[in-house]
Amino acid sequence: MSDRTPAGQFFDAAITLLQRVRDEEAEPVRAAGALLADTVVAGGRLFAFGAGHSSLAAQDLVYRAGGLALMNLLTVPGVVGVDVRPATLGSALERVDGLASAVLDTSPLRSGDALVIVSLSGRNALPVEMAMNARALGIRVIGVTSVAYASETTSRHVSGTYLKDHCDIVLDSKIAIGDAELTLDTIPAPFAPASTVVTTALLQAVMATAAATLADRGVEPPLLRSGNVDGGHEWNGRVMTEYGDRIFYGH
Protein backbone atom coordinates (compact mmCIF):
# COMPACT_ATOMS: atom_id res chain seq x y z
CA MET A 1 0.00 0.00 0.00
CA SER A 2 1.39 3.37 -1.02
CA ASP A 3 2.33 5.86 1.70
CA ARG A 4 0.61 9.13 0.75
CA THR A 5 2.01 11.15 3.61
CA PRO A 6 4.33 13.99 2.60
CA ALA A 7 7.26 11.97 3.93
CA GLY A 8 6.21 8.93 1.94
CA GLN A 9 5.72 10.99 -1.21
CA PHE A 10 9.15 12.54 -0.84
CA PHE A 11 10.84 9.17 -0.43
CA ASP A 12 8.97 7.90 -3.49
CA ALA A 13 10.07 10.93 -5.53
CA ALA A 14 13.69 10.57 -4.43
CA ILE A 15 13.71 6.84 -5.14
CA THR A 16 12.24 7.43 -8.60
CA LEU A 17 14.94 9.99 -9.37
CA LEU A 18 17.66 7.66 -8.10
CA GLN A 19 16.33 4.86 -10.31
CA ARG A 20 16.33 7.23 -13.31
CA VAL A 21 19.92 8.34 -12.85
CA ARG A 22 20.99 4.74 -12.20
CA ASP A 23 19.46 3.60 -15.49
CA GLU A 24 19.85 6.68 -17.72
CA GLU A 25 23.26 7.91 -16.56
CA ALA A 26 25.04 4.56 -16.38
CA GLU A 27 27.38 5.35 -19.28
CA PRO A 28 28.34 8.87 -18.11
CA VAL A 29 28.96 7.48 -14.60
CA ARG A 30 31.21 4.78 -16.05
CA ALA A 31 33.05 7.34 -18.18
CA ALA A 32 33.47 9.75 -15.26
CA GLY A 33 34.84 6.99 -13.04
CA ALA A 34 37.28 6.00 -15.78
CA LEU A 35 38.37 9.63 -16.21
CA LEU A 36 39.16 9.93 -12.52
CA ALA A 37 41.02 6.62 -12.56
CA ASP A 38 43.01 7.73 -15.63
CA THR A 39 43.92 10.94 -13.82
CA VAL A 40 45.13 9.09 -10.73
CA VAL A 41 47.24 6.67 -12.76
CA ALA A 42 48.77 9.55 -14.75
CA GLY A 43 49.81 11.35 -11.56
CA GLY A 44 47.12 14.02 -11.74
CA ARG A 45 45.16 15.50 -8.87
CA LEU A 46 41.40 15.49 -8.28
CA PHE A 47 39.29 18.49 -7.29
CA ALA A 48 35.59 19.16 -6.69
CA PHE A 49 33.68 22.44 -6.65
CA GLY A 50 30.11 23.50 -5.99
CA ALA A 51 28.46 26.75 -4.95
CA GLY A 52 25.76 27.13 -2.32
CA HIS A 53 23.87 23.91 -1.70
CA SER A 54 25.60 22.35 -4.71
CA SER A 55 28.74 22.48 -2.58
CA LEU A 56 27.29 19.84 -0.27
CA ALA A 57 27.76 17.09 -2.85
CA ALA A 58 31.27 18.35 -3.62
CA GLN A 59 32.22 18.41 0.06
CA ASP A 60 30.88 14.88 0.50
CA LEU A 61 33.73 13.63 -1.71
CA VAL A 62 36.55 15.20 0.30
CA TYR A 63 38.36 13.57 3.27
CA ARG A 64 35.61 10.97 3.23
CA ALA A 65 35.65 7.52 4.78
CA GLY A 66 35.35 5.10 1.88
CA GLY A 67 36.32 7.80 -0.61
CA LEU A 68 39.43 8.58 -2.61
CA ALA A 69 41.99 10.47 -0.55
CA LEU A 70 43.07 12.41 -3.62
CA MET A 71 39.79 14.36 -3.95
CA ASN A 72 40.34 17.98 -2.90
CA LEU A 73 37.81 20.78 -2.45
CA LEU A 74 38.27 23.83 -4.67
CA THR A 75 37.12 26.68 -2.46
CA VAL A 76 35.77 30.09 -3.41
CA PRO A 77 35.41 32.39 -0.37
CA GLY A 78 31.78 33.19 0.35
CA VAL A 79 30.48 30.61 -2.11
CA VAL A 80 31.23 27.11 -0.82
CA GLY A 81 28.43 26.46 1.66
CA VAL A 82 25.83 28.67 3.30
CA ASP A 83 27.89 29.99 6.20
CA VAL A 84 28.52 33.38 4.55
CA ARG A 85 26.48 36.27 5.97
CA PRO A 86 24.15 37.29 4.55
CA ALA A 87 23.44 34.01 2.78
CA THR A 88 22.25 35.94 -0.27
CA LEU A 89 25.84 37.11 -0.82
CA GLY A 90 26.78 33.60 -1.90
CA SER A 91 24.07 33.66 -4.56
CA ALA A 92 25.25 37.05 -5.75
CA LEU A 93 28.87 35.91 -6.04
CA GLU A 94 27.82 33.07 -8.34
CA ARG A 95 26.84 35.70 -10.91
CA VAL A 96 30.10 37.67 -10.82
CA ASP A 97 32.06 37.53 -14.06
CA GLY A 98 35.79 36.97 -13.61
CA LEU A 99 35.63 35.33 -10.19
CA ALA A 100 36.31 31.85 -11.54
CA SER A 101 39.38 33.10 -13.40
CA ALA A 102 40.81 34.60 -10.24
CA VAL A 103 40.18 31.38 -8.31
CA LEU A 104 41.76 29.11 -10.93
CA ASP A 105 44.77 31.39 -11.34
CA THR A 106 45.56 31.13 -7.62
CA SER A 107 44.58 27.47 -7.09
CA PRO A 108 46.84 24.39 -7.28
CA LEU A 109 44.96 23.14 -10.36
CA ARG A 110 47.17 22.43 -13.38
CA SER A 111 47.06 20.66 -16.70
CA GLY A 112 46.39 16.95 -16.30
CA ASP A 113 44.17 17.36 -13.23
CA ALA A 114 40.45 16.60 -13.09
CA LEU A 115 37.76 18.93 -11.74
CA VAL A 116 34.21 17.96 -10.79
CA ILE A 117 31.89 20.98 -10.99
CA VAL A 118 28.46 20.71 -9.37
CA SER A 119 25.77 23.23 -10.30
CA LEU A 120 22.11 22.33 -10.30
CA SER A 121 21.05 25.01 -12.79
CA GLY A 122 24.39 25.33 -14.56
CA ARG A 123 23.35 28.83 -15.62
CA ASN A 124 25.37 31.13 -13.38
CA ALA A 125 28.61 32.80 -14.46
CA LEU A 126 30.79 31.10 -11.85
CA PRO A 127 30.36 27.41 -12.82
CA VAL A 128 30.23 28.20 -16.55
CA GLU A 129 33.43 30.26 -16.42
CA MET A 130 35.05 27.71 -14.13
CA ALA A 131 34.48 24.94 -16.66
CA MET A 132 35.51 27.05 -19.66
CA ASN A 133 38.74 28.25 -18.10
CA ALA A 134 39.66 24.91 -16.56
CA ARG A 135 39.46 23.15 -19.91
CA ALA A 136 41.53 25.91 -21.51
CA LEU A 137 44.21 25.09 -18.93
CA GLY A 138 44.21 21.40 -19.86
CA ILE A 139 42.06 20.27 -16.93
CA ARG A 140 39.44 17.59 -17.53
CA VAL A 141 35.98 18.65 -16.35
CA ILE A 142 33.08 16.52 -15.11
CA GLY A 143 29.89 18.55 -14.78
CA VAL A 144 26.98 17.53 -12.57
CA THR A 145 23.84 19.50 -13.38
CA SER A 146 20.17 19.33 -14.33
CA VAL A 147 20.15 19.56 -18.10
CA ALA A 148 16.50 20.63 -18.04
CA TYR A 149 17.51 24.10 -16.88
CA ALA A 150 19.29 24.74 -20.19
CA SER A 151 16.02 24.44 -22.09
CA GLU A 152 13.79 26.30 -19.65
CA THR A 153 15.95 29.13 -18.27
CA THR A 154 18.26 31.83 -19.57
CA SER A 155 22.01 31.62 -19.04
CA ARG A 156 23.52 34.25 -16.74
CA HIS A 157 26.93 34.01 -18.42
CA VAL A 158 27.89 36.50 -21.11
CA SER A 159 28.38 33.63 -23.57
CA GLY A 160 24.77 32.50 -23.20
CA THR A 161 26.00 28.98 -22.48
CA TYR A 162 25.58 26.59 -19.57
CA LEU A 163 27.87 24.34 -17.52
CA LYS A 164 26.87 21.37 -19.65
CA ASP A 165 28.34 23.05 -22.73
CA HIS A 166 31.89 23.10 -21.34
CA CYS A 167 32.46 19.63 -19.87
CA ASP A 168 34.27 16.50 -20.96
CA ILE A 169 31.51 14.48 -19.28
CA VAL A 170 28.06 15.61 -18.10
CA LEU A 171 26.05 13.85 -15.39
CA ASP A 172 22.38 14.82 -15.55
CA SER A 173 20.69 14.74 -12.14
CA LYS A 174 17.21 14.89 -13.76
CA ILE A 175 16.06 17.38 -11.13
CA ALA A 176 13.06 19.45 -12.24
CA ILE A 177 13.23 23.24 -12.49
CA GLY A 178 12.95 24.75 -9.03
CA ASP A 179 14.24 21.69 -7.14
CA ALA A 180 11.08 20.92 -5.17
CA GLU A 181 9.31 17.58 -5.45
CA LEU A 182 6.03 18.16 -3.60
CA THR A 183 3.00 20.42 -3.82
CA LEU A 184 -0.07 20.80 -1.64
CA ASP A 185 -3.18 22.91 -2.17
CA THR A 186 -2.69 24.33 1.32
CA ILE A 187 0.90 25.46 0.65
CA PRO A 188 1.51 28.28 -1.85
CA ALA A 189 4.97 27.14 -2.99
CA PRO A 190 6.44 23.77 -4.02
CA PHE A 191 8.65 22.17 -1.37
CA ALA A 192 10.92 19.21 -0.49
CA PRO A 193 14.10 19.49 -2.62
CA ALA A 194 15.86 16.28 -3.68
CA SER A 195 18.91 17.60 -5.54
CA THR A 196 21.36 16.91 -2.72
CA VAL A 197 20.21 13.30 -2.34
CA VAL A 198 20.45 12.59 -6.05
CA THR A 199 23.64 14.52 -6.80
CA THR A 200 25.47 12.97 -3.87
CA ALA A 201 24.40 9.49 -4.96
CA LEU A 202 25.52 10.17 -8.54
CA LEU A 203 28.95 11.28 -7.41
CA GLN A 204 29.42 8.42 -4.98
CA ALA A 205 28.56 6.07 -7.85
CA VAL A 206 31.33 7.75 -9.85
CA MET A 207 33.78 7.37 -6.99
CA ALA A 208 32.89 3.70 -6.58
CA THR A 209 33.47 3.22 -10.30
CA ALA A 210 36.83 4.99 -10.11
CA ALA A 211 37.98 2.80 -7.22
CA ALA A 212 36.92 -0.40 -8.97
CA THR A 213 38.51 0.75 -12.24
CA LEU A 214 41.82 1.38 -10.48
CA ALA A 215 41.70 -2.06 -8.89
CA ASP A 216 40.96 -3.66 -12.28
CA ARG A 217 44.16 -2.02 -13.56
CA GLY A 218 46.19 -3.44 -10.71
CA VAL A 219 46.40 -0.15 -8.81
CA GLU A 220 45.39 -0.02 -5.15
CA PRO A 221 42.80 2.79 -4.88
CA PRO A 222 44.01 5.43 -2.37
CA LEU A 223 40.95 5.08 -0.16
CA LEU A 224 40.41 6.56 3.28
CA ARG A 225 38.96 4.58 6.17
CA SER A 226 36.76 5.79 8.99
CA GLY A 227 38.66 7.25 11.91
CA ASN A 228 36.08 5.59 14.13
CA VAL A 229 37.20 2.05 13.36
CA ASP A 230 40.29 0.52 14.94
CA GLY A 231 43.33 1.21 12.80
CA GLY A 232 41.56 3.85 10.74
CA HIS A 233 43.84 6.73 11.65
CA GLU A 234 46.94 4.67 11.00
CA TRP A 235 45.60 3.57 7.62
CA ASN A 236 44.76 7.15 6.64
CA GLY A 237 48.15 8.38 7.79
CA ARG A 238 49.85 5.91 5.47
CA VAL A 239 47.70 6.90 2.50
CA MET A 240 48.12 10.62 3.12
CA THR A 241 51.89 10.25 3.42
CA GLU A 242 52.13 8.22 0.24
CA TYR A 243 50.03 10.68 -1.74
CA GLY A 244 50.93 13.82 0.19
CA ASP A 245 51.94 15.74 -2.93
CA ARG A 246 48.41 15.36 -4.31
CA ILE A 247 46.45 16.10 -1.14
CA PHE A 248 45.88 19.77 -0.31
CA TYR A 249 43.51 19.60 2.67
CA GLY A 250 46.01 18.00 5.04
CA HIS A 251 48.27 21.03 5.50
CSV table of C-alpha atoms in Angstrom, one decimal:
chain,number,residue,atom,x,y,z
A,1,MET,CA,0.0,0.0,0.0
A,2,SER,CA,1.4,3.4,-1.0
A,3,ASP,CA,2.3,5.9,1.7
A,4,ARG,CA,0.6,9.1,0.7
A,5,THR,CA,2.0,11.2,3.6
A,6,PRO,CA,4.3,14.0,2.6
A,7,ALA,CA,7.3,12.0,3.9
A,8,GLY,CA,6.2,8.9,1.9
A,9,GLN,CA,5.7,11.0,-1.2
A,10,PHE,CA,9.2,12.5,-0.8
A,11,PHE,CA,10.8,9.2,-0.4
A,12,ASP,CA,9.0,7.9,-3.5
A,13,ALA,CA,10.1,10.9,-5.5
A,14,ALA,CA,13.7,10.6,-4.4
A,15,ILE,CA,13.7,6.8,-5.1
A,16,THR,CA,12.2,7.4,-8.6
A,17,LEU,CA,14.9,10.0,-9.4
A,18,LEU,CA,17.7,7.7,-8.1
A,19,GLN,CA,16.3,4.9,-10.3
A,20,ARG,CA,16.3,7.2,-13.3
A,21,VAL,CA,19.9,8.3,-12.8
A,22,ARG,CA,21.0,4.7,-12.2
A,23,ASP,CA,19.5,3.6,-15.5
A,24,GLU,CA,19.8,6.7,-17.7
A,25,GLU,CA,23.3,7.9,-16.6
A,26,ALA,CA,25.0,4.6,-16.4
A,27,GLU,CA,27.4,5.3,-19.3
A,28,PRO,CA,28.3,8.9,-18.1
A,29,VAL,CA,29.0,7.5,-14.6
A,30,ARG,CA,31.2,4.8,-16.1
A,31,ALA,CA,33.1,7.3,-18.2
A,32,ALA,CA,33.5,9.8,-15.3
A,33,GLY,CA,34.8,7.0,-13.0
A,34,ALA,CA,37.3,6.0,-15.8
A,35,LEU,CA,38.4,9.6,-16.2
A,36,LEU,CA,39.2,9.9,-12.5
A,37,ALA,CA,41.0,6.6,-12.6
A,38,ASP,CA,43.0,7.7,-15.6
A,39,THR,CA,43.9,10.9,-13.8
A,40,VAL,CA,45.1,9.1,-10.7
A,41,VAL,CA,47.2,6.7,-12.8
A,42,ALA,CA,48.8,9.5,-14.7
A,43,GLY,CA,49.8,11.4,-11.6
A,44,GLY,CA,47.1,14.0,-11.7
A,45,ARG,CA,45.2,15.5,-8.9
A,46,LEU,CA,41.4,15.5,-8.3
A,47,PHE,CA,39.3,18.5,-7.3
A,48,ALA,CA,35.6,19.2,-6.7
A,49,PHE,CA,33.7,22.4,-6.7
A,50,GLY,CA,30.1,23.5,-6.0
A,51,ALA,CA,28.5,26.7,-5.0
A,52,GLY,CA,25.8,27.1,-2.3
A,53,HIS,CA,23.9,23.9,-1.7
A,54,SER,CA,25.6,22.4,-4.7
A,55,SER,CA,28.7,22.5,-2.6
A,56,LEU,CA,27.3,19.8,-0.3
A,57,ALA,CA,27.8,17.1,-2.8
A,58,ALA,CA,31.3,18.4,-3.6
A,59,GLN,CA,32.2,18.4,0.1
A,60,ASP,CA,30.9,14.9,0.5
A,61,LEU,CA,33.7,13.6,-1.7
A,62,VAL,CA,36.5,15.2,0.3
A,63,TYR,CA,38.4,13.6,3.3
A,64,ARG,CA,35.6,11.0,3.2
A,65,ALA,CA,35.7,7.5,4.8
A,66,GLY,CA,35.4,5.1,1.9
A,67,GLY,CA,36.3,7.8,-0.6
A,68,LEU,CA,39.4,8.6,-2.6
A,69,ALA,CA,42.0,10.5,-0.5
A,70,LEU,CA,43.1,12.4,-3.6
A,71,MET,CA,39.8,14.4,-4.0
A,72,ASN,CA,40.3,18.0,-2.9
A,73,LEU,CA,37.8,20.8,-2.5
A,74,LEU,CA,38.3,23.8,-4.7
A,75,THR,CA,37.1,26.7,-2.5
A,76,VAL,CA,35.8,30.1,-3.4
A,77,PRO,CA,35.4,32.4,-0.4
A,78,GLY,CA,31.8,33.2,0.3
A,79,VAL,CA,30.5,30.6,-2.1
A,80,VAL,CA,31.2,27.1,-0.8
A,81,GLY,CA,28.4,26.5,1.7
A,82,VAL,CA,25.8,28.7,3.3
A,83,ASP,CA,27.9,30.0,6.2
A,84,VAL,CA,28.5,33.4,4.5
A,85,ARG,CA,26.5,36.3,6.0
A,86,PRO,CA,24.1,37.3,4.5
A,87,ALA,CA,23.4,34.0,2.8
A,88,THR,CA,22.3,35.9,-0.3
A,89,LEU,CA,25.8,37.1,-0.8
A,90,GLY,CA,26.8,33.6,-1.9
A,91,SER,CA,24.1,33.7,-4.6
A,92,ALA,CA,25.3,37.1,-5.8
A,93,LEU,CA,28.9,35.9,-6.0
A,94,GLU,CA,27.8,33.1,-8.3
A,95,ARG,CA,26.8,35.7,-10.9
A,96,VAL,CA,30.1,37.7,-10.8
A,97,ASP,CA,32.1,37.5,-14.1
A,98,GLY,CA,35.8,37.0,-13.6
A,99,LEU,CA,35.6,35.3,-10.2
A,100,ALA,CA,36.3,31.8,-11.5
A,101,SER,CA,39.4,33.1,-13.4
A,102,ALA,CA,40.8,34.6,-10.2
A,103,VAL,CA,40.2,31.4,-8.3
A,104,LEU,CA,41.8,29.1,-10.9
A,105,ASP,CA,44.8,31.4,-11.3
A,106,THR,CA,45.6,31.1,-7.6
A,107,SER,CA,44.6,27.5,-7.1
A,108,PRO,CA,46.8,24.4,-7.3
A,109,LEU,CA,45.0,23.1,-10.4
A,110,ARG,CA,47.2,22.4,-13.4
A,111,SER,CA,47.1,20.7,-16.7
A,112,GLY,CA,46.4,16.9,-16.3
A,113,ASP,CA,44.2,17.4,-13.2
A,114,ALA,CA,40.4,16.6,-13.1
A,115,LEU,CA,37.8,18.9,-11.7
A,116,VAL,CA,34.2,18.0,-10.8
A,117,ILE,CA,31.9,21.0,-11.0
A,118,VAL,CA,28.5,20.7,-9.4
A,119,SER,CA,25.8,23.2,-10.3
A,120,LEU,CA,22.1,22.3,-10.3
A,121,SER,CA,21.1,25.0,-12.8
A,122,GLY,CA,24.4,25.3,-14.6
A,123,ARG,CA,23.4,28.8,-15.6
A,124,ASN,CA,25.4,31.1,-13.4
A,125,ALA,CA,28.6,32.8,-14.5
A,126,LEU,CA,30.8,31.1,-11.8
A,127,PRO,CA,30.4,27.4,-12.8
A,128,VAL,CA,30.2,28.2,-16.6
A,129,GLU,CA,33.4,30.3,-16.4
A,130,MET,CA,35.0,27.7,-14.1
A,131,ALA,CA,34.5,24.9,-16.7
A,132,MET,CA,35.5,27.1,-19.7
A,133,ASN,CA,38.7,28.3,-18.1
A,134,ALA,CA,39.7,24.9,-16.6
A,135,ARG,CA,39.5,23.1,-19.9
A,136,ALA,CA,41.5,25.9,-21.5
A,137,LEU,CA,44.2,25.1,-18.9
A,138,GLY,CA,44.2,21.4,-19.9
A,139,ILE,CA,42.1,20.3,-16.9
A,140,ARG,CA,39.4,17.6,-17.5
A,141,VAL,CA,36.0,18.6,-16.4
A,142,ILE,CA,33.1,16.5,-15.1
A,143,GLY,CA,29.9,18.6,-14.8
A,144,VAL,CA,27.0,17.5,-12.6
A,145,THR,CA,23.8,19.5,-13.4
A,146,SER,CA,20.2,19.3,-14.3
A,147,VAL,CA,20.2,19.6,-18.1
A,148,ALA,CA,16.5,20.6,-18.0
A,149,TYR,CA,17.5,24.1,-16.9
A,150,ALA,CA,19.3,24.7,-20.2
A,151,SER,CA,16.0,24.4,-22.1
A,152,GLU,CA,13.8,26.3,-19.7
A,153,THR,CA,15.9,29.1,-18.3
A,154,THR,CA,18.3,31.8,-19.6
A,155,SER,CA,22.0,31.6,-19.0
A,156,ARG,CA,23.5,34.3,-16.7
A,157,HIS,CA,26.9,34.0,-18.4
A,158,VAL,CA,27.9,36.5,-21.1
A,159,SER,CA,28.4,33.6,-23.6
A,160,GLY,CA,24.8,32.5,-23.2
A,161,THR,CA,26.0,29.0,-22.5
A,162,TYR,CA,25.6,26.6,-19.6
A,163,LEU,CA,27.9,24.3,-17.5
A,164,LYS,CA,26.9,21.4,-19.6
A,165,ASP,CA,28.3,23.1,-22.7
A,166,HIS,CA,31.9,23.1,-21.3
A,167,CYS,CA,32.5,19.6,-19.9
A,168,ASP,CA,34.3,16.5,-21.0
A,169,ILE,CA,31.5,14.5,-19.3
A,170,VAL,CA,28.1,15.6,-18.1
A,171,LEU,CA,26.1,13.8,-15.4
A,172,ASP,CA,22.4,14.8,-15.5
A,173,SER,CA,20.7,14.7,-12.1
A,174,LYS,CA,17.2,14.9,-13.8
A,175,ILE,CA,16.1,17.4,-11.1
A,176,ALA,CA,13.1,19.4,-12.2
A,177,ILE,CA,13.2,23.2,-12.5
A,178,GLY,CA,12.9,24.7,-9.0
A,179,ASP,CA,14.2,21.7,-7.1
A,180,ALA,CA,11.1,20.9,-5.2
A,181,GLU,CA,9.3,17.6,-5.5
A,182,LEU,CA,6.0,18.2,-3.6
A,183,THR,CA,3.0,20.4,-3.8
A,184,LEU,CA,-0.1,20.8,-1.6
A,185,ASP,CA,-3.2,22.9,-2.2
A,186,THR,CA,-2.7,24.3,1.3
A,187,ILE,CA,0.9,25.5,0.7
A,188,PRO,CA,1.5,28.3,-1.9
A,189,ALA,CA,5.0,27.1,-3.0
A,190,PRO,CA,6.4,23.8,-4.0
A,191,PHE,CA,8.7,22.2,-1.4
A,192,ALA,CA,10.9,19.2,-0.5
A,193,PRO,CA,14.1,19.5,-2.6
A,194,ALA,CA,15.9,16.3,-3.7
A,195,SER,CA,18.9,17.6,-5.5
A,196,THR,CA,21.4,16.9,-2.7
A,197,VAL,CA,20.2,13.3,-2.3
A,198,VAL,CA,20.4,12.6,-6.1
A,199,THR,CA,23.6,14.5,-6.8
A,200,THR,CA,25.5,13.0,-3.9
A,201,ALA,CA,24.4,9.5,-5.0
A,202,LEU,CA,25.5,10.2,-8.5
A,203,LEU,CA,29.0,11.3,-7.4
A,204,GLN,CA,29.4,8.4,-5.0
A,205,ALA,CA,28.6,6.1,-7.9
A,206,VAL,CA,31.3,7.8,-9.8
A,207,MET,CA,33.8,7.4,-7.0
A,208,ALA,CA,32.9,3.7,-6.6
A,209,THR,CA,33.5,3.2,-10.3
A,210,ALA,CA,36.8,5.0,-10.1
A,211,ALA,CA,38.0,2.8,-7.2
A,212,ALA,CA,36.9,-0.4,-9.0
A,213,THR,CA,38.5,0.7,-12.2
A,214,LEU,CA,41.8,1.4,-10.5
A,215,ALA,CA,41.7,-2.1,-8.9
A,216,ASP,CA,41.0,-3.7,-12.3
A,217,ARG,CA,44.2,-2.0,-13.6
A,218,GLY,CA,46.2,-3.4,-10.7
A,219,VAL,CA,46.4,-0.1,-8.8
A,220,GLU,CA,45.4,0.0,-5.2
A,221,PRO,CA,42.8,2.8,-4.9
A,222,PRO,CA,44.0,5.4,-2.4
A,223,LEU,CA,40.9,5.1,-0.2
A,224,LEU,CA,40.4,6.6,3.3
A,225,ARG,CA,39.0,4.6,6.2
A,226,SER,CA,36.8,5.8,9.0
A,227,GLY,CA,38.7,7.2,11.9
A,228,ASN,CA,36.1,5.6,14.1
A,229,VAL,CA,37.2,2.0,13.4
A,230,ASP,CA,40.3,0.5,14.9
A,231,GLY,CA,43.3,1.2,12.8
A,232,GLY,CA,41.6,3.8,10.7
A,233,HIS,CA,43.8,6.7,11.7
A,234,GLU,CA,46.9,4.7,11.0
A,235,TRP,CA,45.6,3.6,7.6
A,236,ASN,CA,44.8,7.1,6.6
A,237,GLY,CA,48.1,8.4,7.8
A,238,ARG,CA,49.9,5.9,5.5
A,239,VAL,CA,47.7,6.9,2.5
A,240,MET,CA,48.1,10.6,3.1
A,241,THR,CA,51.9,10.2,3.4
A,242,GLU,CA,52.1,8.2,0.2
A,243,TYR,CA,50.0,10.7,-1.7
A,244,GLY,CA,50.9,13.8,0.2
A,245,ASP,CA,51.9,15.7,-2.9
A,246,ARG,CA,48.4,15.4,-4.3
A,247,ILE,CA,46.4,16.1,-1.1
A,248,PHE,CA,45.9,19.8,-0.3
A,249,TYR,CA,43.5,19.6,2.7
A,250,GLY,CA,46.0,18.0,5.0
A,251,HIS,CA,48.3,21.0,5.5
